[in-house]
Amino acid sequence: MSVHLNKKTKWRVILIVLMMVLFISCIVATTLGTARVKIGDSLGIVLHQVPIIGKFVELDDVSKNHQAIVKNIRLPRIILSVLVGVSLSVSGTTFQGLFKNPMADPFVIGISSGAALGATLAIVFKLNTTIPFFNTISFFAFLGAAGATFLVYNLAKIKSKIPVTTLLLSGIAVGQFLTAIMSFLMVIFSHDLHKIIFWTLGSFATKGWAEVRLLLLPAAIGWSLLYYFAKDLNIMLLGEESAQHLGIKVERTKGIILLINSFVVAIVVAVSGIIGFVGLIIPHIARLYVGPDHRILIPVAGLTGGIFMLFVDTIARTIISPMEVPVGIITALFGGPFFIYLLRKKKSTL
Amino acid sequence: MPIAVELENIIFGYDKERILNDISIDIQSQKFTTIIGPNGSGKSTLLKVISSLISPDNGIVRLDGIDIKNMSQLDIARKVAVVPQENNIEYRFTVQDIVMMGRYPHLGRFQTESIRDYKLVGNALEMTNTIHLKDRYINELSGGEKQRVIIARALAQQPKIILLDEPTSYLDIQHQVEILELLENLNKEEGLTVIAILHDINLAARFSNNMILLKDGTVIGEGNPREVITLENLKNAYEIDMIISKNPYSNSPYVIPLSRMGKGKIIKEEKIHVICGGGTGTDLIQRLTANGYKVTTGVLNIGDSDWKFSQIYDIETIEEAPFTDISDNSYSSNISAIERSGIVILTSIPVGSGNLKNLEAVHYALNAEKRVIFLDQYVNQVKYDYTTGDGEKLIMNIRNNCRENYKSIQELLLNL
């Protein structure tokens, strides 16, 4: 019995610590940038935004300029990067569990290629829409992501079943096909090359509260739904047949998880571009520390992903400030060596 | 006797190939039932139909009288647990975590495991003798340990019926017996209905109350081991000759498969007459027939193990009534068999007054300038002469006069 209680307590401690680290990182990140804001001021500005608590925070001493920078520019960008980091990591974790494949990531079923093609079309044909919340490129990226997923899903379906191998292979095939079309467009419309490349590398530059509002609700619902299937994912790691023998409706569960992930990731890609690496590696890092149980793995991977994304985006916007480096470059540049270090260090217990 | 699983006219196939061909059987509750049959006979498919992993094209499956179509996946999981053949879990779950997964069908989605669940898991671990492994990682266990943990998980499911698909196929002999004894105990003490596919007919016969023999998706034998394990059934199912004797310790039928090539075509001109007895000839006869020689044997008492073997192999044999000395009549039949053959082989038979005439027949062959080969393996035997020295004298004589003495069958075959 004590083992059981210890485990649950341990899990709670891990989650609380990670949440605190995330909160502190957010506050610290708001102080960094061309304009240096004092940490106390930052904390004040942030808390001022929170209902109820906000009333007790005095902002009289803080310059209006700093208030505007933190409130309108840095804070939404920080929140957005955390949302994206959490979403990609949670999605990667569930995909790796579902496919029982360590190579799976949120983009494995062709979402990224679809989104990239959609964005490219919007850029090269100078398309214009007036969809609320979305800008044009984001909207077409979303359409491309959703379309690619739909296509891959239906290609992989054999008599109401979705065999994992077929799904992964269809994802790769469709992905390559769409990427080829995109490359072709890039060659033809070479004057848009810079813009397309920048979009595909992913960035939070110029993103604000609109994107946060767009992503927040679907992402939060998506995470909760995926967490709802944590136990099922654990059992599905034993193999689909065993899972069915334990009472899980495997095909239905697979379909639901695919659907939720596709929807969340499509929105994420639409607002931030294709940020690789996070959804692949963060789940592995989390697994190294807390093991394969999705009841703890999903939240830990999510929080770690949020912290990591915040960290790399802060670097992306400050390292050669006032210039911006696409965040997708920084994720792999910093994350890659870090992951290899962890892998080597933990090798004996992997 | 209550019925645990009732199958009625089950038909299942992929495309045009029928895997299960109109199967109707009742599997009794609280019994140990094994399913045997050659590869591809539909055993695993049948098990999958029972566990509702696949639904048959036609027919009805009933668990405790309830049509499986009217049961949800969870209902079935609360009644039936399955132990698959292979359990390759590469993830670092502890043994306790894995066994706790067996509680899944009994727990609500956000219900945390109660003290009762931990107790049930503890019991399952104890019953399978894996309690000491509970904090170890599943992916670090040996094959036998892993299999026991998976059985523990199945028990934590509190099933009425446990289905096992060759649970012992990757285990060595002591673990095979260990697992089967565990299942036997669970069956006897907890009243668990055990339905297992087993590869090893002898283990199946030893442990099961009932057996089902499948071939090409059809049940060709059903009942207790003695009813199912018959020469006719096995020959029919496995297309190979077998000897059925009795397991001296458990009294269950015991099957010994014979060389499949045994009754191959006769391709050699040379006839060989083998003088054997007491089982000294079986291996040699198998090898000779496998190499395409036409073999005769004699003189053998009816009921002698070499005689039995000759019967199964349809080998022409000069026989004598059981426990009787070789008569002049059979002796002369033996001599004429020797005359008809190109080669005479003498195996290392135990000699008694009853079969002394067989040695005399070898002497006859030597004198008649026949090619005589002596498979001289007497060195291995402590005592072979049950006469008052006459046997030994004759054998010494043969040893000295015979030009071809070989110590092993391999050597003999090489020089044939």
mmCIF file with all atom_site columns, C-alpha atoms in Angstrom, chain B residues 202-374:
data_model
loop_
_atom_site.group_PDB
_atom_site.id
_atom_site.type_symbol
_atom_site.label_atom_id
_atom_site.label_alt_id
_atom_site.label_comp_id
_atom_site.label_asym_id
_atom_site.label_entity_id
_atom_site.label_seq_id
_atom_site.pdbx_PDB_ins_code
_atom_site.Cartn_x
_atom_site.Cartn_y
_atom_site.Cartn_z
_atom_site.occupancy
_atom_site.B_iso_or_equiv
_atom_site.pdbx_formal_charge
_atom_site.auth_seq_id
_atom_site.auth_comp_id
_atom_site.auth_asym_id
_atom_site.auth_atom_id
_atom_site.pdbx_PDB_model_num
ATOM 1   C CA . ASN B 1 202 ? 2.522   -35.329 -24.219 1.00 0.00 ? 202 ASN B CA 1
ATOM 2   C CA . LEU B 1 203 ? 2.308   -32.372 -21.872 1.00 0.00 ? 203 LEU B CA 1
ATOM 3   C CA . ALA B 1 204 ? -1.210  -31.740 -23.109 1.00 0.00 ? 204 ALA B CA 1
ATOM 4   C CA . ALA B 1 205 ? -2.203  -35.324 -22.410 1.00 0.00 ? 205 ALA B CA 1
ATOM 5   C CA . ARG B 1 206 ? -0.625  -35.212 -18.999 1.00 0.00 ? 206 ARG B CA 1
ATOM 6   C CA . PHE B 1 207 ? -2.324  -32.055 -17.776 1.00 0.00 ? 207 PHE B CA 1
ATOM 7   C CA . SER B 1 208 ? -5.701  -31.873 -19.447 1.00 0.00 ? 208 SER B CA 1
ATOM 8   C CA . ASN B 1 209 ? -9.100  -33.284 -18.581 1.00 0.00 ? 209 ASN B CA 1
ATOM 9   C CA . ASN B 1 210 ? -10.276 -32.803 -22.119 1.00 0.00 ? 210 ASN B CA 1
ATOM 10  C CA . MET B 1 211 ? -8.621  -32.385 -25.469 1.00 0.00 ? 211 MET B CA 1
ATOM 11  C CA . ILE B 1 212 ? -9.701  -31.015 -28.803 1.00 0.00 ? 212 ILE B CA 1
ATOM 12  C CA . LEU B 1 213 ? -7.785  -32.148 -31.864 1.00 0.00 ? 213 LEU B CA 1
ATOM 13  C CA . LEU B 1 214 ? -7.998  -29.842 -34.868 1.00 0.00 ? 214 LEU B CA 1
ATOM 14  C CA . LYS B 1 215 ? -6.993  -30.393 -38.445 1.00 0.00 ? 215 LYS B CA 1
ATOM 15  C CA . ASP B 1 216 ? -7.642  -28.038 -41.352 1.00 0.00 ? 216 ASP B CA 1
ATOM 16  C CA . GLY B 1 217 ? -10.131 -26.083 -39.292 1.00 0.00 ? 217 GLY B CA 1
ATOM 17  C CA . THR B 1 218 ? -12.184 -29.100 -38.324 1.00 0.00 ? 218 THR B CA 1
ATOM 18  C CA . VAL B 1 219 ? -12.446 -30.947 -35.031 1.00 0.00 ? 219 VAL B CA 1
ATOM 19  C CA . ILE B 1 220 ? -11.282 -34.491 -35.663 1.00 0.00 ? 220 ILE B CA 1
ATOM 20  C CA . GLY B 1 221 ? -11.074 -35.653 -32.082 1.00 0.00 ? 221 GLY B CA 1
ATOM 21  C CA . GLU B 1 222 ? -12.657 -34.574 -28.833 1.00 0.00 ? 222 GLU B CA 1
ATOM 22  C CA . GLY B 1 223 ? -12.837 -36.038 -25.366 1.00 0.00 ? 223 GLY B CA 1
ATOM 23  C CA . ASN B 1 224 ? -10.470 -37.150 -22.650 1.00 0.00 ? 224 ASN B CA 1
ATOM 24  C CA . PRO B 1 225 ? -6.812  -37.697 -23.588 1.00 0.00 ? 225 PRO B CA 1
ATOM 25  C CA . ARG B 1 226 ? -7.259  -41.440 -24.005 1.00 0.00 ? 226 ARG B CA 1
ATOM 26  C CA . GLU B 1 227 ? -10.083 -40.896 -26.436 1.00 0.00 ? 227 GLU B CA 1
ATOM 27  C CA . VAL B 1 228 ? -8.251  -38.286 -28.444 1.00 0.00 ? 228 VAL B CA 1
ATOM 28  C CA . ILE B 1 229 ? -4.717  -39.631 -28.462 1.00 0.00 ? 229 ILE B CA 1
ATOM 29  C CA . THR B 1 230 ? -5.206  -42.601 -30.733 1.00 0.00 ? 230 THR B CA 1
ATOM 30  C CA . LEU B 1 231 ? -2.947  -43.799 -33.504 1.00 0.00 ? 231 LEU B CA 1
ATOM 31  C CA . GLU B 1 232 ? -5.654  -43.192 -36.048 1.00 0.00 ? 232 GLU B CA 1
ATOM 32  C CA . ASN B 1 233 ? -6.348  -39.617 -34.895 1.00 0.00 ? 233 ASN B CA 1
ATOM 33  C CA . LEU B 1 234 ? -2.702  -38.629 -34.758 1.00 0.00 ? 234 LEU B CA 1
ATOM 34  C CA . LYS B 1 235 ? -1.872  -40.214 -38.086 1.00 0.00 ? 235 LYS B CA 1
ATOM 35  C CA . ASN B 1 236 ? -4.803  -38.379 -39.556 1.00 0.00 ? 236 ASN B CA 1
ATOM 36  C CA . ALA B 1 237 ? -3.856  -35.020 -38.030 1.00 0.00 ? 237 ALA B CA 1
ATOM 37  C CA . TYR B 1 238 ? -0.088  -34.979 -38.250 1.00 0.00 ? 238 TYR B CA 1
ATOM 38  C CA . GLU B 1 239 ? 0.464   -37.346 -41.179 1.00 0.00 ? 239 GLU B CA 1
ATOM 39  C CA . ILE B 1 240 ? 3.251   -39.081 -39.383 1.00 0.00 ? 240 ILE B CA 1
ATOM 40  C CA . ASP B 1 241 ? 3.559   -42.419 -37.665 1.00 0.00 ? 241 ASP B CA 1
ATOM 41  C CA . MET B 1 242 ? 3.675   -42.429 -33.926 1.00 0.00 ? 242 MET B CA 1
ATOM 42  C CA . ILE B 1 243 ? 4.009   -44.896 -31.164 1.00 0.00 ? 243 ILE B CA 1
ATOM 43  C CA . ILE B 1 244 ? 1.630   -44.405 -28.285 1.00 0.00 ? 244 ILE B CA 1
ATOM 44  C CA . SER B 1 245 ? 2.769   -45.786 -25.000 1.00 0.00 ? 245 SER B CA 1
ATOM 45  C CA . LYS B 1 246 ? 2.036   -44.736 -21.497 1.00 0.00 ? 246 LYS B CA 1
ATOM 46  C CA . ASN B 1 247 ? 3.791   -42.116 -19.442 1.00 0.00 ? 247 ASN B CA 1
ATOM 47  C CA . PRO B 1 248 ? 5.023   -44.390 -16.657 1.00 0.00 ? 248 PRO B CA 1
ATOM 48  C CA . TYR B 1 249 ? 4.691   -41.649 -14.038 1.00 0.00 ? 249 TYR B CA 1
ATOM 49  C CA . SER B 1 250 ? 1.394   -39.987 -14.826 1.00 0.00 ? 250 SER B CA 1
ATOM 50  C CA . ASN B 1 251 ? -0.270  -42.872 -16.632 1.00 0.00 ? 251 ASN B CA 1
ATOM 51  C CA . SER B 1 252 ? -1.345  -40.538 -19.429 1.00 0.00 ? 252 SER B CA 1
ATOM 52  C CA . PRO B 1 253 ? -0.838  -41.485 -23.073 1.00 0.00 ? 253 PRO B CA 1
ATOM 53  C CA . TYR B 1 254 ? 2.662   -40.820 -24.302 1.00 0.00 ? 254 TYR B CA 1
ATOM 54  C CA . VAL B 1 255 ? 3.403   -40.227 -27.934 1.00 0.00 ? 255 VAL B CA 1
ATOM 55  C CA . ILE B 1 256 ? 6.690   -40.875 -29.692 1.00 0.00 ? 256 ILE B CA 1
ATOM 56  C CA . PRO B 1 257 ? 6.839   -39.619 -33.260 1.00 0.00 ? 257 PRO B CA 1
ATOM 57  C CA . LEU B 1 258 ? 8.688   -41.769 -35.756 1.00 0.00 ? 258 LEU B CA 1
ATOM 58  C CA . SER B 1 259 ? 10.818  -40.747 -38.667 1.00 0.00 ? 259 SER B CA 1
ATOM 59  C CA . ARG B 1 260 ? 8.660   -39.032 -41.190 1.00 0.00 ? 260 ARG B CA 1
ATOM 60  C CA . MET B 1 261 ? 10.777  -40.378 -44.015 1.00 0.00 ? 261 MET B CA 1
ATOM 61  C CA . GLY B 1 262 ? 10.139  -43.832 -42.527 1.00 0.00 ? 262 GLY B CA 1
ATOM 62  C CA . LYS B 1 263 ? 7.850   -45.098 -45.140 1.00 0.00 ? 263 LYS B CA 1
ATOM 63  C CA . GLY B 1 264 ? 9.537   -43.428 -48.052 1.00 0.00 ? 264 GLY B CA 1
ATOM 64  C CA . LYS B 1 265 ? 9.821   -45.130 -51.407 1.00 0.00 ? 265 LYS B CA 1
ATOM 65  C CA . ILE B 1 266 ? 12.014  -48.131 -51.764 1.00 0.00 ? 266 ILE B CA 1
ATOM 66  C CA . ILE B 1 267 ? 14.767  -47.000 -54.039 1.00 0.00 ? 267 ILE B CA 1
ATOM 67  C CA . LYS B 1 268 ? 17.560  -49.487 -53.296 1.00 0.00 ? 268 LYS B CA 1
ATOM 68  C CA . GLU B 1 269 ? 17.677  -52.913 -54.895 1.00 0.00 ? 269 GLU B CA 1
ATOM 69  C CA . GLU B 1 270 ? 19.302  -54.566 -51.921 1.00 0.00 ? 270 GLU B CA 1
ATOM 70  C CA . LYS B 1 271 ? 17.113  -56.345 -49.398 1.00 0.00 ? 271 LYS B CA 1
ATOM 71  C CA . ILE B 1 272 ? 18.256  -56.295 -45.808 1.00 0.00 ? 272 ILE B CA 1
ATOM 72  C CA . HIS B 1 273 ? 17.215  -58.782 -43.174 1.00 0.00 ? 273 HIS B CA 1
ATOM 73  C CA . VAL B 1 274 ? 17.610  -57.466 -39.660 1.00 0.00 ? 274 VAL B CA 1
ATOM 74  C CA . ILE B 1 275 ? 17.896  -59.867 -36.760 1.00 0.00 ? 275 ILE B CA 1
ATOM 75  C CA . CYS B 1 276 ? 16.934  -57.846 -33.743 1.00 0.00 ? 276 CYS B CA 1
ATOM 76  C CA . GLY B 1 277 ? 14.746  -57.825 -30.687 1.00 0.00 ? 277 GLY B CA 1
ATOM 77  C CA . GLY B 1 278 ? 14.029  -55.996 -27.448 1.00 0.00 ? 278 GLY B CA 1
ATOM 78  C CA . GLY B 1 279 ? 14.129  -52.591 -29.133 1.00 0.00 ? 279 GLY B CA 1
ATOM 79  C CA . THR B 1 280 ? 17.706  -52.893 -30.351 1.00 0.00 ? 280 THR B CA 1
ATOM 80  C CA . GLY B 1 281 ? 16.509  -52.663 -33.948 1.00 0.00 ? 281 GLY B CA 1
ATOM 81  C CA . THR B 1 282 ? 14.058  -49.733 -34.031 1.00 0.00 ? 282 THR B CA 1
ATOM 82  C CA . ASP B 1 283 ? 16.524  -46.961 -34.694 1.00 0.00 ? 283 ASP B CA 1
ATOM 83  C CA . LEU B 1 284 ? 18.384  -48.998 -37.310 1.00 0.00 ? 284 LEU B CA 1
ATOM 84  C CA . ILE B 1 285 ? 15.180  -50.010 -39.109 1.00 0.00 ? 285 ILE B CA 1
ATOM 85  C CA . GLN B 1 286 ? 14.046  -46.378 -39.246 1.00 0.00 ? 286 GLN B CA 1
ATOM 86  C CA . ARG B 1 287 ? 17.351  -45.278 -40.736 1.00 0.00 ? 287 ARG B CA 1
ATOM 87  C CA . LEU B 1 288 ? 17.482  -48.104 -43.234 1.00 0.00 ? 288 LEU B CA 1
ATOM 88  C CA . THR B 1 289 ? 13.958  -47.515 -44.496 1.00 0.00 ? 289 THR B CA 1
ATOM 89  C CA . ALA B 1 290 ? 14.609  -43.797 -44.565 1.00 0.00 ? 290 ALA B CA 1
ATOM 90  C CA . ASN B 1 291 ? 17.542  -44.555 -46.852 1.00 0.00 ? 291 ASN B CA 1
ATOM 91  C CA . GLY B 1 292 ? 15.283  -46.516 -49.154 1.00 0.00 ? 292 GLY B CA 1
ATOM 92  C CA . TYR B 1 293 ? 16.177  -50.111 -48.302 1.00 0.00 ? 293 TYR B CA 1
ATOM 93  C CA . LYS B 1 294 ? 13.603  -52.864 -48.202 1.00 0.00 ? 294 LYS B CA 1
ATOM 94  C CA . VAL B 1 295 ? 13.887  -54.342 -44.749 1.00 0.00 ? 295 VAL B CA 1
ATOM 95  C CA . THR B 1 296 ? 12.651  -57.570 -43.242 1.00 0.00 ? 296 THR B CA 1
ATOM 96  C CA . THR B 1 297 ? 12.945  -58.590 -39.597 1.00 0.00 ? 297 THR B CA 1
ATOM 97  C CA . GLY B 1 298 ? 12.892  -61.819 -37.640 1.00 0.00 ? 298 GLY B CA 1
ATOM 98  C CA . VAL B 1 299 ? 12.476  -63.839 -35.617 1.00 0.00 ? 299 VAL B CA 1
ATOM 99  C CA . LEU B 1 300 ? 10.552  -61.628 -33.218 1.00 0.00 ? 300 LEU B CA 1
ATOM 100 C CA . ASN B 1 301 ? 8.124   -62.568 -30.501 1.00 0.00 ? 301 ASN B CA 1
ATOM 101 C CA . ILE B 1 302 ? 4.731   -60.982 -30.922 1.00 0.00 ? 302 ILE B CA 1
ATOM 102 C CA . GLY B 1 303 ? 4.560   -58.021 -28.544 1.00 0.00 ? 303 GLY B CA 1
ATOM 103 C CA . ASP B 1 304 ? 8.295   -57.362 -28.596 1.00 0.00 ? 304 ASP B CA 1
ATOM 104 C CA . SER B 1 305 ? 9.021   -53.663 -29.127 1.00 0.00 ? 305 SER B CA 1
ATOM 105 C CA . ASP B 1 306 ? 10.861  -54.326 -32.395 1.00 0.00 ? 306 ASP B CA 1
ATOM 106 C CA . TRP B 1 307 ? 7.895   -56.426 -33.487 1.00 0.00 ? 307 TRP B CA 1
ATOM 107 C CA . LYS B 1 308 ? 5.483   -53.544 -32.682 1.00 0.00 ? 308 LYS B CA 1
ATOM 108 C CA . PHE B 1 309 ? 7.673   -51.222 -34.615 1.00 0.00 ? 309 PHE B CA 1
ATOM 109 C CA . SER B 1 310 ? 7.796   -53.518 -37.615 1.00 0.00 ? 310 SER B CA 1
ATOM 110 C CA . GLN B 1 311 ? 4.020   -53.608 -37.588 1.00 0.00 ? 311 GLN B CA 1
ATOM 111 C CA . ILE B 1 312 ? 3.739   -49.827 -37.665 1.00 0.00 ? 312 ILE B CA 1
ATOM 112 C CA . TYR B 1 313 ? 6.271   -49.664 -40.469 1.00 0.00 ? 313 TYR B CA 1
ATOM 113 C CA . ASP B 1 314 ? 4.575   -52.451 -42.446 1.00 0.00 ? 314 ASP B CA 1
ATOM 114 C CA . ILE B 1 315 ? 7.762   -54.465 -42.390 1.00 0.00 ? 315 ILE B CA 1
ATOM 115 C CA . GLU B 1 316 ? 7.643   -58.151 -43.271 1.00 0.00 ? 316 GLU B CA 1
ATOM 116 C CA . THR B 1 317 ? 8.437   -60.002 -40.051 1.00 0.00 ? 317 THR B CA 1
ATOM 117 C CA . ILE B 1 318 ? 8.985   -63.617 -39.128 1.00 0.00 ? 318 ILE B CA 1
ATOM 118 C CA . GLU B 1 319 ? 7.115   -63.838 -35.887 1.00 0.00 ? 319 GLU B CA 1
ATOM 119 C CA . GLU B 1 320 ? 6.789   -66.225 -33.000 1.00 0.00 ? 320 GLU B CA 1
ATOM 120 C CA . ALA B 1 321 ? 4.069   -66.452 -30.340 1.00 0.00 ? 321 ALA B CA 1
ATOM 121 C CA . PRO B 1 322 ? 4.661   -64.238 -27.291 1.00 0.00 ? 322 PRO B CA 1
ATOM 122 C CA . PHE B 1 323 ? 7.130   -65.490 -24.672 1.00 0.00 ? 323 PHE B CA 1
ATOM 123 C CA . THR B 1 324 ? 7.822   -68.666 -26.623 1.00 0.00 ? 324 THR B CA 1
ATOM 124 C CA . ASP B 1 325 ? 11.120  -70.131 -27.752 1.00 0.00 ? 325 ASP B CA 1
ATOM 125 C CA . ILE B 1 326 ? 11.801  -69.856 -31.456 1.00 0.00 ? 326 ILE B CA 1
ATOM 126 C CA . SER B 1 327 ? 10.324  -72.948 -33.063 1.00 0.00 ? 327 SER B CA 1
ATOM 127 C CA . ASP B 1 328 ? 11.986  -74.941 -35.840 1.00 0.00 ? 328 ASP B CA 1
ATOM 128 C CA . ASN B 1 329 ? 9.301   -73.652 -38.105 1.00 0.00 ? 329 ASN B CA 1
ATOM 129 C CA . SER B 1 330 ? 10.072  -69.982 -37.570 1.00 0.00 ? 330 SER B CA 1
ATOM 130 C CA . TYR B 1 331 ? 13.783  -70.785 -37.661 1.00 0.00 ? 331 TYR B CA 1
ATOM 131 C CA . SER B 1 332 ? 13.480  -72.134 -41.151 1.00 0.00 ? 332 SER B CA 1
ATOM 132 C CA . SER B 1 333 ? 11.342  -69.155 -42.207 1.00 0.00 ? 333 SER B CA 1
ATOM 133 C CA . ASN B 1 334 ? 14.138  -66.985 -40.880 1.00 0.00 ? 334 ASN B CA 1
ATOM 134 C CA . ILE B 1 335 ? 16.700  -68.932 -42.920 1.00 0.00 ? 335 ILE B CA 1
ATOM 135 C CA . SER B 1 336 ? 14.678  -68.500 -46.084 1.00 0.00 ? 336 SER B CA 1
ATOM 136 C CA . ALA B 1 337 ? 14.348  -64.763 -45.373 1.00 0.00 ? 337 ALA B CA 1
ATOM 137 C CA . ILE B 1 338 ? 18.150  -64.670 -45.072 1.00 0.00 ? 338 ILE B CA 1
ATOM 138 C CA . GLU B 1 339 ? 18.457  -66.513 -48.366 1.00 0.00 ? 339 GLU B CA 1
ATOM 139 C CA . ARG B 1 340 ? 16.277  -63.940 -50.054 1.00 0.00 ? 340 ARG B CA 1
ATOM 140 C CA . SER B 1 341 ? 18.238  -60.914 -48.740 1.00 0.00 ? 341 SER B CA 1
ATOM 141 C CA . GLY B 1 342 ? 21.529  -59.490 -49.884 1.00 0.00 ? 342 GLY B CA 1
ATOM 142 C CA . ILE B 1 343 ? 22.633  -58.354 -46.452 1.00 0.00 ? 343 ILE B CA 1
ATOM 143 C CA . VAL B 1 344 ? 22.008  -59.680 -42.960 1.00 0.00 ? 344 VAL B CA 1
ATOM 144 C CA . ILE B 1 345 ? 22.418  -57.370 -40.000 1.00 0.00 ? 345 ILE B CA 1
ATOM 145 C CA . LEU B 1 346 ? 22.602  -58.577 -36.425 1.00 0.00 ? 346 LEU B CA 1
ATOM 146 C CA . THR B 1 347 ? 21.911  -56.021 -33.696 1.00 0.00 ? 347 THR B CA 1
ATOM 147 C CA . SER B 1 348 ? 23.102  -56.371 -30.116 1.00 0.00 ? 348 SER B CA 1
ATOM 148 C CA . ILE B 1 349 ? 20.176  -58.405 -28.900 1.00 0.00 ? 349 ILE B CA 1
ATOM 149 C CA . PRO B 1 350 ? 19.945  -59.691 -25.374 1.00 0.00 ? 350 PRO B CA 1
ATOM 150 C CA . VAL B 1 351 ? 20.391  -63.434 -25.680 1.00 0.00 ? 351 VAL B CA 1
ATOM 151 C CA . GLY B 1 352 ? 18.265  -65.990 -23.876 1.00 0.00 ? 352 GLY B CA 1
ATOM 152 C CA . SER B 1 353 ? 17.502  -69.607 -24.483 1.00 0.00 ? 353 SER B CA 1
ATOM 153 C CA . GLY B 1 354 ? 14.397  -68.497 -26.386 1.00 0.00 ? 354 GLY B CA 1
ATOM 154 C CA . ASN B 1 355 ? 16.169  -66.591 -29.135 1.00 0.00 ? 355 ASN B CA 1
ATOM 155 C CA . LEU B 1 356 ? 19.443  -68.485 -29.299 1.00 0.00 ? 356 LEU B CA 1
ATOM 156 C CA . LYS B 1 357 ? 18.265  -69.751 -32.659 1.00 0.00 ? 357 LYS B CA 1
ATOM 157 C CA . ASN B 1 358 ? 18.548  -66.211 -34.043 1.00 0.00 ? 358 ASN B CA 1
ATOM 158 C CA . LEU B 1 359 ? 22.307  -66.347 -33.431 1.00 0.00 ? 359 LEU B CA 1
ATOM 159 C CA . GLU B 1 360 ? 22.430  -69.742 -35.028 1.00 0.00 ? 360 GLU B CA 1
ATOM 160 C CA . ALA B 1 361 ? 20.714  -68.229 -38.053 1.00 0.00 ? 361 ALA B CA 1
ATOM 161 C CA . VAL B 1 362 ? 23.494  -65.640 -38.237 1.00 0.00 ? 362 VAL B CA 1
ATOM 162 C CA . HIS B 1 363 ? 26.026  -68.486 -38.164 1.00 0.00 ? 363 HIS B CA 1
ATOM 163 C CA . TYR B 1 364 ? 24.164  -70.061 -41.018 1.00 0.00 ? 364 TYR B CA 1
ATOM 164 C CA . ALA B 1 365 ? 24.407  -66.822 -42.973 1.00 0.00 ? 365 ALA B CA 1
ATOM 165 C CA . LEU B 1 366 ? 28.142  -66.557 -42.300 1.00 0.00 ? 366 LEU B CA 1
ATOM 166 C CA . ASN B 1 367 ? 28.688  -70.118 -43.481 1.00 0.00 ? 367 ASN B CA 1
ATOM 167 C CA . ALA B 1 368 ? 26.610  -69.444 -46.572 1.00 0.00 ? 368 ALA B CA 1
ATOM 168 C CA . GLU B 1 369 ? 29.045  -66.616 -47.457 1.00 0.00 ? 369 GLU B CA 1
ATOM 169 C CA . LYS B 1 370 ? 26.281  -64.018 -47.084 1.00 0.00 ? 370 LYS B CA 1
ATOM 170 C CA . ARG B 1 371 ? 27.262  -60.439 -46.389 1.00 0.00 ? 371 ARG B CA 1
ATOM 171 C CA . VAL B 1 372 ? 26.774  -60.245 -42.647 1.00 0.00 ? 372 VAL B CA 1
ATOM 172 C CA . ILE B 1 373 ? 27.078  -57.020 -40.668 1.00 0.00 ? 373 ILE B CA 1
ATOM 173 C CA . PHE B 1 374 ? 27.286  -57.027 -36.904 1.00 0.00 ? 374 PHE B CA 1
#
